[in-house]
């Protein structure tokens, strides 16, 4: 369960705050499915009491904020992913480092000098 992003608050998060800087707007809506790097999770108290600087606007969700329910599908998917990652019978592909290493994007994998 995600917690409120406000310092010192340990209440569970029920809303997500996102800023639209170009429009000078703060948007408070239902809790996002995933935590985003440029948004903030808020408890009900902080979501309802949020104030913004002069000249800014707050767009606030008008429904009730409720704690998200974990669905059985989410828990099953998580359990399957953990189970799959822990399997020891899966083959491990070793990268092919022939002729100067592999290149992927801007990163370069170099061969182990001990293998030469």
Coordinates of N, CA and C in Angstrom, one line a residue:
X1 N 0.8 -1.2 0.0 CA 0.0 0.0 0.0 C 0.9 1.2 0.0
X2 N 0.6 2.2 -0.9 CA 1.4 3.4 -0.9 C 0.9 4.4 0.1
X3 N 1.9 5.1 0.6 CA 1.6 6.1 1.7 C 1.6 7.5 1.1
X4 N 1.1 8.4 1.8 CA 1.0 9.9 1.5 C 2.4 10.4 1.3
X5 N 2.6 11.2 0.3 CA 3.9 11.8 0.0 C 4.3 12.9 0.9
X6 N 3.4 13.5 1.6 CA 3.7 14.6 2.5 C 4.6 14.2 3.6
X7 N 5.6 15.0 3.9 CA 6.5 14.7 5.0 C 5.9 14.5 6.3
X8 N 6.2 13.4 7.0 CA 5.6 13.1 8.3 C 4.3 12.4 8.3
X9 N 3.6 12.3 7.1 CA 2.3 11.7 7.1 C 2.4 10.2 6.8
X10 N 1.8 9.4 7.6 CA 1.9 8.0 7.4 C 0.5 7.4 6.9
X11 N -0.4 8.2 6.6 CA -1.7 7.8 6.1 C -1.6 7.1 4.7
X12 N -2.5 6.2 4.4 CA -2.5 5.6 3.1 C -2.9 6.6 2.0
X13 N -2.3 6.5 0.9 CA -2.6 7.4 -0.2 C -3.9 7.0 -0.9
X14 N -4.7 8.0 -1.2 CA -6.0 7.7 -1.9 C -6.2 8.6 -3.2
X15 N -5.2 9.5 -3.4 CA -5.3 10.5 -4.5 C -3.9 10.7 -5.1
X16 N -3.9 11.2 -6.3 CA -2.6 11.5 -7.0 C -2.7 13.0 -7.4
X17 N -1.6 13.7 -7.0 CA -1.5 15.1 -7.4 C -0.5 15.2 -8.5
X18 N -0.9 15.9 -9.6 CA 0.0 16.2 -10.7 C -0.1 17.7 -11.1
X19 N 1.1 18.2 -11.4 CA 1.1 19.6 -11.8 C 1.2 19.8 -13.3
X20 N 0.4 20.7 -13.8 CA 0.5 21.1 -15.2 C 1.1 22.5 -15.2
X21 N 2.4 22.6 -15.2 CA 3.1 23.9 -15.0 C 2.7 24.9 -16.1
X22 N 2.6 24.4 -17.4 CA 2.3 25.3 -18.5 C 1.0 26.0 -18.3
X23 N 0.0 25.4 -17.6 CA -1.3 25.9 -17.4 C -1.5 26.5 -16.0
X24 N -0.4 26.4 -15.2 CA -0.5 26.9 -13.8 C -1.7 26.2 -13.0
X25 N -1.7 24.8 -13.2 CA -2.8 24.1 -12.6 C -2.3 22.9 -11.9
X26 N -2.9 22.6 -10.7 CA -2.6 21.4 -10.0 C -3.9 20.5 -10.1
X27 N -3.7 19.2 -10.5 CA -4.8 18.3 -10.7 C -4.7 17.2 -9.6
X28 N -5.8 17.1 -8.8 CA -5.9 16.1 -7.8 C -7.0 15.1 -8.2
X29 N -6.6 13.9 -8.5 CA -7.6 12.9 -8.9 C -7.4 11.6 -8.1
X30 N -8.2 10.6 -8.5 CA -8.1 9.3 -7.8 C -6.6 8.7 -7.9
X31 N -6.3 7.9 -7.0 CA -4.9 7.3 -6.9 C -4.6 6.6 -8.3
X32 N -3.4 7.0 -8.8 CA -3.0 6.4 -10.1 C -2.6 4.9 -9.8
X33 N -2.7 4.2 -10.9 CA -2.4 2.7 -10.8 C -1.0 2.5 -10.4
X34 N -0.1 3.3 -10.9 CA 1.3 3.2 -10.6 C 1.9 4.5 -10.1
X35 N 2.9 4.4 -9.3 CA 3.5 5.7 -8.8 C 4.3 6.2 -9.9
X36 N 4.1 7.5 -10.3 CA 4.8 8.2 -11.3 C 5.9 9.1 -10.7
X37 N 7.0 9.3 -11.4 CA 8.1 10.1 -10.8 C 7.7 11.6 -10.7
X38 N 6.8 12.1 -11.5 CA 6.5 13.5 -11.4 C 5.1 13.8 -10.8
X39 N 4.6 12.9 -10.0 CA 3.3 13.1 -9.3 C 3.5 12.7 -7.9
X40 N 2.5 13.0 -7.1 CA 2.6 12.8 -5.6 C 1.3 12.1 -5.2
X41 N 1.5 11.1 -4.3 CA 0.4 10.4 -3.7 C 0.0 11.1 -2.5
X42 N -1.3 11.3 -2.3 CA -1.8 12.1 -1.1 C -2.9 11.3 -0.4
X43 N -2.9 11.4 0.9 CA -4.0 10.9 1.7 C -5.2 11.8 1.5
X44 N -6.4 11.3 2.0 CA -7.6 12.1 1.8 C -7.5 13.5 2.4
X45 N -7.0 13.6 3.6 CA -6.9 14.9 4.3 C -6.1 15.9 3.4
X46 N -4.9 15.5 3.0 CA -4.0 16.4 2.2 C -4.6 16.6 0.8
X47 N -5.3 15.7 0.2 CA -5.9 15.9 -1.1 C -7.0 16.9 -1.0
X48 N -7.8 16.9 0.1 CA -8.9 17.9 0.2 C -8.4 19.3 0.6
X49 N -7.3 19.3 1.4 CA -6.8 20.6 1.9 C -5.8 21.3 1.0
X50 N -5.4 20.7 -0.1 CA -4.3 21.2 -0.9 C -4.6 22.7 -1.4
X51 N -3.7 23.5 -1.2 CA -3.8 24.9 -1.7 C -2.6 25.1 -2.7
X52 N -2.8 26.1 -3.6 CA -1.8 26.4 -4.6 C -1.4 27.9 -4.5
X53 N -0.3 28.3 -5.2 CA 0.1 29.7 -5.2 C -1.0 30.5 -5.9
X54 N -1.0 31.8 -5.6 CA -1.9 32.8 -6.2 C -1.7 32.8 -7.7
X55 N -2.8 32.7 -8.4 CA -2.7 32.7 -9.9 C -2.8 31.3 -10.4
X56 N -2.7 30.3 -9.6 CA -2.8 28.9 -10.0 C -4.3 28.4 -9.8
X57 N -4.6 27.3 -10.4 CA -5.9 26.8 -10.3 C -5.8 25.3 -9.8
X58 N -6.8 24.9 -9.0 CA -6.8 23.5 -8.6 C -8.0 22.8 -9.3
X59 N -7.7 21.7 -10.0 CA -8.8 20.9 -10.5 C -8.8 19.6 -9.7
X60 N -9.9 19.5 -8.9 CA -10.0 18.4 -7.9 C -11.1 17.4 -8.3
X61 N -10.9 16.2 -8.2 CA -11.8 15.1 -8.4 C -13.0 15.3 -7.4
X62 N -14.2 15.2 -7.9 CA -15.4 15.5 -7.0 C -16.0 14.3 -6.4
X63 N -15.6 13.1 -6.7 CA -16.1 11.9 -6.1 C -15.4 11.7 -4.8
X64 N -15.7 10.5 -4.2 CA -15.1 10.2 -2.9 C -13.8 9.5 -3.2
X65 N -12.8 9.8 -2.4 CA -11.5 9.2 -2.4 C -11.6 7.9 -1.6
X66 N -11.3 6.8 -2.2 CA -11.3 5.5 -1.5 C -10.0 4.7 -1.6
X67 N -9.7 3.9 -0.6 CA -8.5 3.1 -0.7 C -8.7 2.1 -1.9
X68 N -7.6 1.9 -2.6 CA -7.7 1.0 -3.8 C -7.8 -0.4 -3.3
X69 N -8.6 -1.2 -4.0 CA -8.7 -2.6 -3.7 C -7.7 -3.4 -4.5
X70 N -7.0 -4.3 -3.9 CA -6.1 -5.1 -4.6 C -6.9 -6.2 -5.3
X71 N -6.8 -6.3 -6.6 CA -7.6 -7.3 -7.2 C -6.9 -8.7 -7.2
X72 N -7.6 -9.7 -7.3 CA -7.0 -11.0 -7.3 C -6.1 -11.2 -8.5
X73 N -6.5 -10.5 -9.6 CA -5.6 -10.6 -10.8 C -4.2 -10.0 -10.6
X74 N -4.2 -8.8 -9.9 CA -2.9 -8.2 -9.6 C -2.0 -9.1 -8.7
X75 N -2.6 -9.7 -7.7 CA -1.9 -10.6 -6.8 C -1.4 -11.8 -7.5
X76 N -2.3 -12.4 -8.4 CA -1.9 -13.6 -9.1 C -0.8 -13.3 -10.1
X77 N -0.8 -12.1 -10.8 CA 0.2 -11.7 -11.7 C 1.6 -11.5 -11.0
X78 N 1.5 -10.9 -9.8 CA 2.7 -10.7 -9.0 C 3.3 -12.1 -8.6
X79 N 2.5 -13.0 -8.1 CA 3.0 -14.3 -7.7 C 3.6 -15.1 -8.8
X80 N 2.9 -15.0 -10.0 CA 3.5 -15.7 -11.2 C 4.8 -15.1 -11.6
X81 N 4.9 -13.8 -11.6 CA 6.2 -13.2 -11.9 C 7.3 -13.5 -11.0
X82 N 7.1 -13.6 -9.7 CA 8.1 -14.0 -8.7 C 8.4 -15.5 -8.9
X83 N 7.4 -16.3 -9.1 CA 7.7 -17.7 -9.3 C 8.5 -17.9 -10.6
X84 N 8.2 -17.2 -11.7 CA 8.9 -17.4 -12.9 C 10.4 -16.9 -12.8
X85 N 10.6 -15.8 -12.1 CA 11.9 -15.3 -11.9 C 12.8 -16.2 -11.0
X86 N 12.2 -17.0 -10.2 CA 12.9 -17.9 -9.3 C 13.2 -19.2 -9.8
X87 N 12.7 -19.5 -11.0 CA 12.9 -20.9 -11.6 C 14.3 -21.1 -11.9
X88 N 14.8 -22.3 -11.5 CA 16.2 -22.6 -11.8 C 16.4 -23.4 -13.0
X89 N 15.3 -23.9 -13.6 CA 15.4 -24.7 -14.8 C 15.4 -23.9 -16.1
X90 N 15.3 -22.5 -16.0 CA 15.3 -21.7 -17.2 C 16.8 -21.5 -17.7
X91 N 17.0 -21.7 -19.0 CA 18.3 -21.5 -19.6 C 18.8 -20.0 -19.4
X92 N 20.0 -19.8 -19.2 CA 20.6 -18.5 -19.1 C 21.4 -18.3 -20.4
X93 N 21.0 -17.3 -21.2 CA 21.8 -17.0 -22.4 C 22.9 -16.1 -22.1
X94 N 24.1 -16.5 -22.5 CA 25.3 -15.6 -22.3 C 25.4 -14.8 -23.6
X95 N 25.8 -13.5 -23.4 CA 25.9 -12.7 -24.6 C 27.1 -13.1 -25.5
X96 N 26.9 -12.8 -26.8 CA 28.0 -13.1 -27.7 C 28.9 -11.9 -27.8
X97 N 30.1 -12.0 -27.4 CA 31.0 -10.8 -27.4 C 32.1 -11.0 -28.5
X98 N 31.7 -11.5 -29.6 CA 32.7 -11.7 -30.7 C 32.9 -10.3 -31.3
X99 N 34.1 -10.1 -31.8 CA 34.6 -8.9 -32.6 C 34.2 -7.6 -31.9
X100 N 34.9 -7.3 -30.8 CA 34.8 -6.0 -30.2 C 33.6 -5.8 -29.3
X101 N 32.8 -6.7 -29.0 CA 31.7 -6.5 -28.1 C 30.4 -6.2 -28.8
X102 N 29.3 -6.3 -28.1 CA 28.0 -6.0 -28.7 C 27.7 -4.6 -28.4
X103 N 26.9 -4.0 -29.3 CA 26.5 -2.6 -29.2 C 25.0 -2.5 -29.1
X104 N 24.5 -1.8 -28.1 CA 23.0 -1.6 -28.0 C 22.8 -0.2 -27.6
X105 N 22.3 0.6 -28.5 CA 22.1 2.0 -28.2 C 23.4 2.7 -28.0
X106 N 23.5 3.5 -27.0 CA 24.8 4.2 -26.7 C 25.7 3.4 -25.7
X107 N 25.2 2.3 -25.3 CA 26.0 1.5 -24.4 C 26.8 0.4 -25.1
X108 N 27.9 0.0 -24.6 CA 28.7 -1.0 -25.3 C 29.2 -2.0 -24.3
X109 N 29.0 -3.3 -24.6 CA 29.4 -4.4 -23.8 C 30.7 -4.9 -24.2
X110 N 31.7 -4.9 -23.4 CA 33.1 -5.3 -23.7 C 33.3 -6.7 -23.3
X111 N 34.1 -7.5 -24.1 CA 34.4 -8.9 -23.7 C 35.3 -8.9 -22.4
X112 N 35.2 -9.9 -21.7 CA 36.0 -10.1 -20.5 C 37.4 -10.3 -21.0
X113 N 38.4 -9.5 -20.5 CA 39.8 -9.7 -21.0 C 40.4 -11.0 -20.6
X114 N 39.9 -11.7 -19.6 CA 40.4 -12.9 -19.1 C 40.0 -14.1 -20.1
X115 N 39.1 -13.8 -21.0 CA 38.7 -14.8 -22.0 C 39.5 -14.8 -23.2
X116 N 40.3 -13.8 -23.4 CA 41.1 -13.6 -24.6 C 42.4 -14.4 -24.5

